[in-house]
XYZ file of C-alpha atoms in Angstrom:
652
model
C 0.000 0.000 0.000
C 1.125 3.542 -0.791
C -0.557 6.646 0.638
C 0.249 10.230 -0.301
C -1.127 13.598 0.784
C 0.183 17.026 -0.147
C -1.027 20.586 0.259
C 0.518 23.613 -1.352
C -0.342 27.285 -1.714
C 0.857 29.479 -4.552
C 0.475 33.253 -4.333
C 0.763 35.405 -7.442
C 0.773 39.152 -8.014
C -0.084 40.704 -11.371
C -0.266 44.237 -12.698
C -3.459 46.185 -11.894
C -6.483 45.382 -14.029
C -6.666 46.850 -17.514
C -10.109 47.465 -19.022
C -10.716 48.560 -22.600
C -14.223 48.085 -23.979
C -17.169 50.047 -25.436
C -18.489 52.199 -22.590
C -21.414 54.613 -22.174
C -20.820 58.173 -20.940
C -23.195 61.036 -20.217
C -22.664 63.759 -22.804
C -22.672 66.300 -19.950
C -20.119 64.379 -17.887
C -19.033 66.968 -15.273
C -15.412 65.775 -15.303
C -14.932 66.874 -18.937
C -14.367 70.320 -20.379
C -17.195 71.960 -22.322
C -15.285 71.262 -25.520
C -15.088 67.512 -24.799
C -18.723 67.467 -23.689
C -19.546 68.842 -27.130
C -17.532 66.031 -28.733
C -19.639 63.496 -26.830
C -22.819 65.314 -27.810
C -21.885 65.111 -31.491
C -21.094 61.389 -31.119
C -24.523 60.904 -29.551
C -26.288 62.763 -32.372
C -24.349 60.769 -34.991
C -25.594 57.405 -33.729
C -27.760 55.458 -36.132
C -30.375 52.980 -34.989
C -30.020 51.387 -31.573
C -26.590 50.596 -30.151
C -26.315 47.896 -27.485
C -23.457 48.059 -24.963
C -22.818 44.998 -22.793
C -20.770 45.363 -19.602
C -20.595 42.053 -17.800
C -24.059 41.332 -16.424
C -25.487 44.703 -17.513
C -26.818 45.558 -20.969
C -27.772 49.094 -22.004
C -29.009 50.547 -25.271
C -28.470 54.019 -26.643
C -29.998 55.942 -29.522
C -29.312 59.284 -31.146
C -30.036 62.251 -28.882
C -30.609 60.284 -25.661
C -27.744 62.007 -23.861
C -25.442 58.969 -23.946
C -22.389 58.445 -26.130
C -20.316 55.291 -26.693
C -16.530 55.393 -26.362
C -13.932 52.644 -26.117
C -12.478 53.536 -22.721
C -9.084 51.955 -22.093
C -7.330 52.354 -18.752
C -5.184 50.399 -16.278
C -6.782 50.894 -12.876
C -3.727 51.007 -10.644
C -5.724 52.726 -7.881
C -7.681 49.483 -7.374
C -4.418 47.751 -6.494
C -2.424 44.883 -7.994
C -4.300 41.735 -8.898
C -3.708 39.020 -6.304
C -4.288 35.304 -6.794
C -3.957 32.668 -4.091
C -4.260 29.039 -5.163
C -4.523 26.186 -2.666
C -4.261 22.615 -3.916
C -4.816 19.500 -1.797
C -3.955 16.131 -3.316
C -4.591 12.619 -1.988
C -3.483 9.405 -3.664
C -3.733 5.813 -2.545
C -2.413 2.672 -4.239
C -3.193 -0.885 -3.191
C -1.828 -3.977 -4.897
C -0.423 -7.458 -4.613
C 1.824 -9.702 -6.687
C 3.066 -13.244 -6.565
C 4.048 -16.433 -8.364
C 1.620 -18.680 -10.234
C 4.125 -21.425 -11.028
C 4.139 -23.245 -14.400
C 1.461 -24.930 -16.479
C 3.999 -27.483 -17.801
C 7.738 -27.973 -18.079
C 7.978 -26.303 -21.505
C 4.896 -24.107 -21.982
C 3.705 -21.196 -19.815
C 6.484 -21.418 -17.252
C 7.658 -19.062 -14.484
C 4.309 -17.268 -14.401
C 3.924 -14.197 -12.172
C 0.942 -11.930 -11.534
C 0.613 -8.284 -10.520
C -2.661 -6.475 -9.689
C -3.297 -3.021 -8.269
C -5.878 -0.248 -7.828
C -5.178 3.461 -7.403
C -7.427 6.350 -6.441
C -6.379 10.002 -6.616
C -8.305 13.173 -5.832
C -7.235 16.796 -6.102
C -9.087 19.833 -4.800
C -8.026 23.209 -6.164
C -9.363 26.529 -4.839
C -8.341 29.788 -6.481
C -9.068 33.100 -4.724
C -8.830 36.167 -6.973
C -8.631 39.676 -5.512
C -8.612 43.264 -6.821
C -10.430 42.475 -10.039
C -12.972 44.899 -11.497
C -16.695 44.390 -12.086
C -17.567 45.493 -15.609
C -21.183 46.193 -14.685
C -20.217 48.168 -11.569
C -17.684 50.167 -13.564
C -20.286 51.073 -16.177
C -22.767 52.091 -13.472
C -20.121 54.200 -11.699
C -19.409 56.139 -14.912
C -22.998 57.351 -15.336
C -24.997 59.945 -13.447
C -27.780 58.760 -11.125
C -30.644 61.185 -10.592
C -28.466 64.083 -11.695
C -25.624 63.351 -9.255
C -22.046 63.319 -10.510
C -20.787 59.840 -11.491
C -18.964 57.978 -8.722
C -15.890 57.475 -10.938
C -13.793 60.022 -12.766
C -11.458 57.880 -14.883
C -9.928 60.805 -16.793
C -6.384 61.479 -15.592
C -5.171 60.458 -12.141
C -8.487 61.176 -10.473
C -9.826 57.812 -9.268
C -10.855 58.167 -5.641
C -10.996 55.465 -2.999
C -14.798 55.630 -3.232
C -14.551 54.806 -6.940
C -12.005 52.012 -6.373
C -14.245 50.464 -3.699
C -17.287 50.702 -5.929
C -15.734 48.761 -8.818
C -13.374 46.375 -6.965
C -14.476 42.731 -6.844
C -13.148 39.362 -5.648
C -13.947 35.934 -7.059
C -13.322 32.255 -6.361
C -12.887 29.181 -8.572
C -12.857 25.568 -7.431
C -11.826 22.447 -9.346
C -12.202 18.868 -8.119
C -10.646 16.039 -10.141
C -10.453 12.295 -9.512
C -8.704 9.427 -11.254
C -9.106 5.684 -10.751
C -6.970 2.947 -12.291
C -7.239 -0.826 -11.923
C -4.865 -3.227 -13.658
C -4.051 -6.918 -13.572
C -1.295 -8.607 -15.599
C 0.473 -11.934 -16.003
C 4.088 -12.342 -17.174
C 6.272 -15.319 -17.835
C 7.754 -17.589 -20.490
C 5.455 -18.705 -23.296
C 7.724 -21.476 -24.617
C 11.373 -22.173 -25.509
C 13.145 -21.500 -28.829
C 16.683 -22.551 -29.774
C 17.837 -18.965 -29.241
C 16.162 -18.667 -25.856
C 12.834 -18.301 -24.033
C 9.901 -16.369 -25.527
C 8.748 -13.923 -22.863
C 5.254 -12.519 -22.707
C 3.096 -10.115 -20.745
C -0.680 -9.699 -20.978
C -3.369 -8.054 -18.954
C -6.394 -5.814 -18.491
C -6.667 -2.186 -17.395
C -9.575 0.123 -16.489
C -9.288 3.873 -16.019
C -11.769 6.597 -15.165
C -11.066 10.319 -14.884
C -13.593 12.908 -13.711
C -13.454 16.645 -13.095
C -15.793 19.436 -11.986
C -15.046 23.142 -12.389
C -17.171 25.603 -10.382
C -16.578 29.338 -10.789
C -18.527 31.812 -8.713
C -21.353 33.816 -10.246
C -19.166 36.832 -11.052
C -16.743 34.774 -13.140
C -19.430 32.635 -14.746
C -21.318 35.732 -15.910
C -18.229 37.316 -17.502
C -18.561 40.334 -15.205
C -14.967 40.099 -13.933
C -12.247 42.076 -15.692
C -8.663 41.281 -14.797
C -8.999 37.488 -14.532
C -10.133 34.991 -17.131
C -13.854 34.201 -16.851
C -15.177 30.660 -17.147
C -18.394 28.712 -17.193
C -19.147 25.809 -14.811
C -18.510 22.422 -16.351
C -18.014 18.789 -15.464
C -17.428 15.497 -17.233
C -15.772 12.098 -17.114
C -13.966 9.643 -19.379
C -13.543 5.906 -18.838
C -11.741 3.225 -20.848
C -11.376 -0.559 -20.794
C -8.172 -2.021 -22.258
C -6.555 -5.364 -22.980
C -2.871 -5.592 -23.864
C -0.148 -8.056 -24.700
C 3.571 -8.047 -25.479
C 6.117 -10.609 -26.716
C 9.916 -10.806 -26.668
C 11.172 -13.375 -29.174
C 14.875 -14.346 -29.430
C 15.569 -15.236 -33.071
C 19.316 -15.880 -33.354
C 21.978 -16.417 -30.718
C 25.790 -16.827 -30.759
C 26.455 -16.793 -34.515
C 29.128 -14.830 -36.446
C 28.300 -11.086 -36.524
C 25.160 -11.802 -34.565
C 25.646 -12.365 -30.894
C 21.879 -12.034 -30.567
C 18.855 -10.927 -32.573
C 15.679 -10.306 -30.606
C 12.270 -9.196 -31.898
C 9.607 -7.562 -29.793
C 5.984 -6.769 -30.491
C 2.908 -5.659 -28.642
C -0.671 -4.501 -28.945
C -3.315 -2.702 -26.905
C -7.034 -2.437 -27.602
C -8.808 0.458 -25.898
C -12.570 0.885 -25.687
C -13.446 4.465 -24.686
C -16.735 5.757 -23.324
C -16.496 8.632 -25.823
C -18.643 8.240 -28.932
C -16.110 10.186 -30.990
C -13.370 7.640 -30.238
C -14.875 4.229 -29.464
C -12.475 1.302 -29.918
C -8.849 1.923 -30.878
C -5.959 -0.431 -31.681
C -2.334 0.475 -30.974
C 0.709 -1.679 -31.639
C 4.494 -1.769 -31.868
C 7.288 -3.882 -33.276
C 11.059 -3.751 -33.226
C 14.418 -5.509 -33.469
C 17.535 -5.503 -31.266
C 20.664 -6.762 -33.011
C 23.815 -7.159 -30.943
C 26.724 -7.645 -33.343
C 29.266 -8.371 -30.618
C 30.383 -7.154 -27.219
C 31.159 -3.694 -28.629
C 28.305 -2.851 -30.995
C 24.523 -3.178 -31.162
C 21.769 -1.792 -33.384
C 18.097 -1.232 -32.625
C 14.979 -0.110 -34.440
C 11.336 0.320 -33.504
C 7.972 1.291 -34.984
C 5.001 2.267 -32.843
C 1.429 3.310 -33.581
C -0.016 5.210 -30.631
C -3.113 7.229 -29.834
C -3.929 9.862 -27.270
C -7.548 10.293 -26.329
C -8.606 13.809 -25.314
C -8.431 14.389 -21.585
C -11.235 15.695 -19.399
C -10.061 19.300 -19.655
C -9.848 19.191 -23.456
C -13.325 17.687 -23.639
C -15.219 19.435 -20.884
C -12.991 22.334 -19.879
C -15.013 25.481 -19.338
C -14.664 28.546 -21.509
C -11.650 30.621 -20.490
C -11.093 34.128 -21.777
C -7.461 34.868 -22.582
C -6.141 38.278 -23.591
C -3.033 38.197 -25.766
C -1.078 39.825 -28.560
C -2.264 39.320 -32.135
C -2.350 41.245 -35.398
C -5.755 41.830 -36.989
C -5.406 41.640 -40.804
C -8.320 44.105 -41.074
C -6.554 46.800 -39.011
C -3.896 49.391 -39.718
C -1.319 46.856 -38.452
C -1.878 44.660 -41.504
C 1.235 44.395 -43.654
C 1.332 45.910 -47.114
C 1.047 42.426 -48.632
C -2.201 41.795 -46.707
C -3.999 44.960 -47.856
C -5.648 43.426 -50.884
C -9.176 43.655 -52.253
C -9.752 40.011 -51.332
C -8.825 40.643 -47.674
C -10.961 43.798 -47.635
C -13.970 41.830 -48.902
C -13.630 39.194 -46.163
C -13.207 41.910 -43.524
C -16.453 43.536 -44.598
C -18.237 40.168 -44.775
C -17.186 39.372 -41.188
C -18.488 42.610 -39.713
C -15.930 45.377 -40.291
C -17.512 48.655 -41.516
C -16.342 49.271 -45.079
C -14.837 52.655 -44.261
C -12.882 51.296 -41.296
C -10.973 48.467 -43.034
C -7.180 48.831 -42.603
C -7.606 51.779 -40.180
C -6.912 52.299 -36.464
C -10.644 52.322 -35.770
C -10.894 48.554 -36.252
C -8.348 47.557 -33.629
C -6.975 50.431 -31.491
C -4.305 48.099 -30.062
C -2.915 44.631 -30.695
C -4.160 43.211 -27.383
C -7.368 41.285 -27.984
C -9.419 38.640 -26.157
C -10.346 35.129 -27.215
C -12.400 32.405 -25.554
C -10.674 29.030 -25.306
C -12.381 25.897 -24.054
C -13.414 22.271 -24.334
C -15.119 20.393 -27.146
C -17.013 17.150 -26.430
C -16.792 16.118 -30.095
C -13.011 15.727 -30.152
C -11.448 12.599 -31.638
C -8.201 10.865 -30.744
C -4.738 11.917 -31.827
C -2.849 9.221 -33.759
C 0.903 9.055 -34.109
C 3.498 6.945 -35.905
C 6.979 6.789 -34.420
C 10.076 5.392 -36.103
C 13.396 5.129 -34.287
C 16.684 3.579 -35.336
C 19.948 3.701 -33.458
C 23.224 2.169 -32.406
C 24.847 1.445 -29.045
C 28.609 1.324 -28.484
C 30.046 -0.402 -25.406
C 33.735 -0.828 -26.398
C 35.663 -3.596 -24.713
C 38.747 -1.375 -24.381
C 36.702 0.922 -22.072
C 34.338 -1.384 -20.137
C 32.551 1.456 -18.319
C 31.878 3.559 -21.422
C 28.430 3.651 -22.991
C 27.507 5.699 -26.063
C 24.311 5.659 -28.109
C 22.898 7.575 -31.033
C 19.234 7.356 -32.100
C 17.305 8.959 -34.936
C 13.609 9.636 -34.280
C 10.816 10.536 -36.671
C 7.342 11.187 -35.255
C 4.209 12.197 -37.132
C 0.936 13.097 -35.444
C -2.494 13.366 -37.080
C -5.561 14.964 -35.564
C -3.503 17.032 -33.156
C -5.699 18.428 -30.388
C -5.150 22.116 -30.120
C -6.965 25.398 -30.208
C -8.864 25.991 -33.446
C -6.450 26.872 -36.223
C -3.541 26.578 -33.805
C -4.478 29.745 -31.895
C -5.938 33.204 -32.363
C -3.268 34.523 -34.733
C -3.385 31.463 -36.961
C -7.190 31.590 -37.034
C -7.092 35.232 -38.129
C -4.539 34.431 -40.825
C -6.488 31.418 -42.100
C -9.717 33.394 -42.277
C -8.468 36.546 -43.974
C -5.302 35.730 -45.904
C -5.484 31.999 -46.684
C -9.008 30.570 -47.055
C -10.757 33.930 -47.482
C -14.243 32.492 -47.046
C -16.483 34.250 -44.525
C -18.421 30.989 -44.028
C -15.353 28.949 -43.057
C -15.069 27.705 -39.471
C -12.141 30.061 -38.951
C -14.042 33.175 -40.010
C -17.087 32.115 -38.005
C -14.838 32.006 -34.935
C -14.067 35.735 -35.246
C -16.669 37.847 -33.428
C -16.583 41.637 -33.894
C -18.292 44.685 -32.480
C -21.136 45.329 -34.942
C -20.569 49.089 -34.724
C -16.762 49.332 -35.031
C -15.560 45.909 -36.198
C -13.284 45.706 -33.162
C -12.437 42.424 -31.409
C -12.869 43.415 -27.786
C -15.040 42.589 -24.779
C -17.756 41.432 -25.032
C -17.106 40.624 -28.714
C -14.347 38.013 -28.559
C -12.969 35.309 -30.847
C -14.104 31.748 -30.133
C -10.995 29.556 -30.323
C -12.234 26.189 -29.006
C -10.370 22.881 -28.987
C -10.339 20.910 -32.226
C -8.498 18.090 -34.001
C -6.882 20.831 -35.997
C -4.108 19.402 -38.083
C -0.791 17.602 -38.108
C 2.575 17.700 -36.381
C 5.847 16.222 -37.536
C 9.162 16.203 -35.761
C 12.487 14.492 -36.258
C 15.963 14.681 -34.843
C 18.845 12.823 -33.243
C 19.394 11.871 -29.603
C 22.921 11.322 -28.294
C 23.658 9.737 -24.910
C 26.967 9.028 -23.159
C 27.921 7.554 -19.784
C 31.382 6.833 -18.406
C 32.708 5.869 -14.970
C 36.294 5.602 -13.779
C 38.191 5.236 -10.510
C 40.926 7.587 -9.285
C 43.658 7.109 -6.727
C 42.701 9.956 -4.409
C 39.859 10.629 -2.047
C 38.851 13.080 0.662
C 40.378 13.226 4.138
C 38.196 11.522 6.690
C 35.961 9.876 4.087
C 38.134 7.604 1.975
C 41.473 7.291 0.220
C 40.004 6.492 -3.214
C 37.048 7.774 -5.191
C 35.347 7.542 -8.569
C 33.786 9.823 -11.163
C 30.552 9.297 -13.111
C 30.093 11.369 -16.279
C 26.909 11.458 -18.338
C 25.497 13.607 -21.099
C 22.281 13.659 -23.127
C 22.133 15.815 -26.253
C 19.263 16.332 -28.706
C 19.410 17.896 -32.153
C 16.008 18.985 -33.458
C 16.000 18.705 -37.228
C 12.311 19.395 -37.833
C 9.224 20.528 -35.962
C 6.481 21.355 -38.425
C 2.818 21.965 -37.733
C 0.079 21.907 -40.342
C -2.707 23.957 -38.719
C -5.409 22.609 -41.041
C -5.151 19.055 -42.372
C -7.300 20.013 -45.368
C -4.657 22.592 -46.348
C -1.471 20.473 -46.298
C 0.607 23.056 -48.155
C 0.282 25.586 -45.340
C 2.975 24.646 -42.861
C 4.616 26.358 -39.921
C 8.240 25.207 -39.720
C 9.171 25.893 -36.117
C 12.550 24.257 -35.456
C 14.769 26.907 -33.885
C 11.856 29.313 -33.338
C 9.471 30.625 -30.672
C 6.437 32.900 -30.532
C 2.659 33.165 -30.964
C 2.550 30.594 -33.786
C 5.127 28.051 -32.603
C 4.605 28.467 -28.849
C 7.351 27.469 -26.414
C 10.963 27.802 -27.672
C 12.068 24.898 -29.882
C 15.890 25.197 -30.016
C 17.916 23.165 -32.468
C 20.224 21.983 -29.664
C 19.392 21.044 -26.104
C 21.618 19.164 -23.655
C 21.992 18.041 -20.046
C 25.356 16.891 -18.683
C 26.423 15.790 -15.222
C 29.680 14.913 -13.466
C 29.528 13.211 -10.059
C 32.410 12.619 -7.634
C 31.815 9.646 -5.315
C 33.844 9.281 -2.100
C 32.543 6.450 0.045
C 29.181 7.718 1.376
C 29.455 11.223 -0.138
C 28.489 12.201 -3.695
C 29.028 15.682 -5.141
C 27.334 16.419 -8.449
C 27.592 19.290 -10.945
C 24.933 19.465 -13.659
C 24.946 21.661 -16.762
C 21.715 22.423 -18.642
C 21.962 23.947 -22.094
C 19.147 25.457 -24.170
C 20.074 26.689 -27.639
C 19.107 30.038 -29.125
C 15.782 30.588 -30.878
C 14.451 33.216 -33.303
C 11.006 34.793 -33.289
C 8.556 32.846 -35.434
C 7.167 36.115 -36.783
C 10.367 36.182 -38.835
C 11.163 32.471 -39.215
C 7.763 31.142 -40.333
C 7.068 33.698 -43.127
C 10.600 33.332 -44.510
C 10.421 29.539 -44.552
C 7.031 29.765 -46.258
C 8.576 32.022 -48.888
C 6.063 34.777 -48.152
C 6.263 37.941 -50.181
C 7.336 41.031 -48.239
C 8.348 38.901 -45.240
C 9.548 41.150 -42.386
C 13.213 41.719 -41.654
C 14.734 40.453 -38.422
C 15.668 43.929 -37.186
C 12.017 44.993 -37.275
C 11.293 43.083 -34.037
C 12.005 44.236 -30.494
C 13.292 40.827 -29.331
C 14.276 38.963 -32.502
C 16.507 36.311 -30.903
C 16.571 34.665 -27.476
C 20.198 33.728 -26.902
C 21.338 30.304 -25.731
C 21.108 29.686 -21.994
C 23.432 27.839 -19.627
C 22.391 26.719 -16.151
C 24.686 25.106 -13.568
C 23.303 23.107 -10.636
C 25.297 21.798 -7.663
C 24.044 19.064 -5.334
C 25.232 16.525 -2.777
C 24.077 13.256 -1.177
C 25.565 11.964 2.073
C 24.720 8.653 3.708
C 24.985 9.151 7.469
C 24.201 5.518 8.315
C 22.022 2.696 7.042
C 18.571 4.073 6.314
C 19.510 7.725 6.848
C 20.609 10.089 4.082
C 20.754 13.860 3.706
C 20.793 15.762 0.424
C 20.804 19.353 -0.787
C 22.121 21.797 -3.316
C 21.506 24.868 -5.435
C 19.878 25.019 -8.866
C 20.933 27.785 -11.264
C 23.688 28.693 -8.828
C 24.969 31.586 -10.980
C 21.485 33.165 -10.988
C 21.097 33.205 -14.767
C 18.077 35.397 -15.611
C 15.543 34.218 -18.217
C 15.566 35.956 -21.623
C 12.948 38.689 -21.964
C 10.434 38.888 -24.786
C 7.024 40.429 -25.353
C 5.886 37.111 -26.885
C 6.093 35.096 -23.677
C 2.819 33.690 -22.300
C 3.604 35.025 -18.817
C 6.173 37.163 -17.017
C 7.504 38.346 -20.422
C 9.332 35.050 -20.867
C 8.666 31.308 -21.301
C 8.575 29.921 -17.773
C 8.010 26.339 -19.005
C 11.371 26.461 -20.808
C 13.592 28.868 -18.883
C 14.449 29.098 -15.188
C 12.505 32.065 -13.768
C 13.215 31.525 -10.051
C 16.894 32.458 -10.095
C 19.113 30.567 -7.653
C 17.037 27.996 -5.785
C 18.385 26.251 -2.671
C 17.069 22.972 -1.297
C 17.936 20.563 1.501
C 16.261 17.441 2.802
C 16.629 14.083 4.457
C 15.503 10.550 3.706
C 14.812 8.095 6.514
C 13.989 4.406 6.114
C 12.831 2.200 8.976
């Protein structure tokens, strides 16, 4: 039996809330000069028909001459205070199992049988408290006069009072509960004997069920909160029944140039509770050829699937605000300003006179709703690997391997089109059909054509396209003894050296499978299209000095340089008028080197202490405006600086 419980709290601090959306103002707003009041009056008189303004849970309409004018009011409300988020996560996991020997059916068939069965249950409870957000409806109400009184809020200049901040400030809470259950039983042993050796097998059954429930409070569910991503309540579950089997078959043994040749194969049949997936077969096959003591070759093929997880299927709608370029705005490149693009812009809701002007998109920060899709299918991949292993007899403790990998993935689960920017590009510059799923995902303000709250793009999960990657993995290990030690610990010692190096030759995404000629070649790039940095070279090396019960280890982590995909992708596609590298603020993120130092010391049997420092030279992460958070890529680079740790392990 294994039991585990953990509880952790993560506190985050973000910049004060920024709000920029269509907002109603009284034309006689007392905080404006007479000249600006006249501007609002003229805007009011120029309105045609009825204009609807939605602010969170509140909806108002305005018509010409009613004393109300619509402006897009953009402001960062620093007087409300920084946004604070406190996340508490409690996790419990239990595992119960047993294993044993079943003996043999006969002397030659089904011998040395063993069984293994287990059940696991895990539950996580996540509560997220959000503070210092802003209520859109309260903000709109505080900007209008009530019974002739001056509005509570004066947002022009540095004039927000504490009364205004209190009136619009709001807190919210999210909770997520997830559970996972797994039950498996398997039998292993020898199927029968061949001249080259025993045929080993493994077979069994597995059942899994994953469930999750997301419950936002009413403020978040209604979309009234500005400053944190809103979401709708959702829940769902996925279960699967599987049978599997695997064989290891020795074919040749102790012949010239073939010390051994072993084949392996396996299968798994999975029956999912999801109607879009149903039953799926996966399988593998490979060969291991050991030429002699010094040299071996290996190769493998594998067909695999990945069913969508609970979040991808049932995840609630989350509003994300990010950087993107609207092809209908003044930020469109010269090559994009064509009659065909103009026609699609107009067909998708941009006023004809506003196409390619600042009025369409005042800034390049725009919102999009991301979320689950219950109609998703499974991803399917084919993996080919071939490699060689060198264990030279002249250096018995040296190991070196090199492996080529080639992986293709169909039906990749991702945001529609590969993200907001790709969806915009596919709609306006590639497919150019207002009825396409990509154009239908773009929602605009019917008055201005702007993509801004509450008119946001709908970028839901989809089996969008294809991925292909290939490269070479290198691995090396070597150990050797030396004739010196450390006073008080031992007179001799040894060194262990290891290194793992990967060269990425290709990482190409095809956002839409139906358009196979449109590819994003992302090896060596990063940014809004390619996502996390994908360096050509990446490596981890370690050297460890062992002296009796003490081990000192120095690790080096290397991440190669990457170039912004806003330059790389267009150039590799051969796009006309592709931008120059010097036109970007952060064109290249330089290679990064991290050094980590650690130790392990065995005090006595069953008692060990360990500790160390990661990133001991405090290497700062590279800065870029394209990072998903903290102006960098925290999933790739070390953002904590030097991190110290120490601990102990006790066994009874």
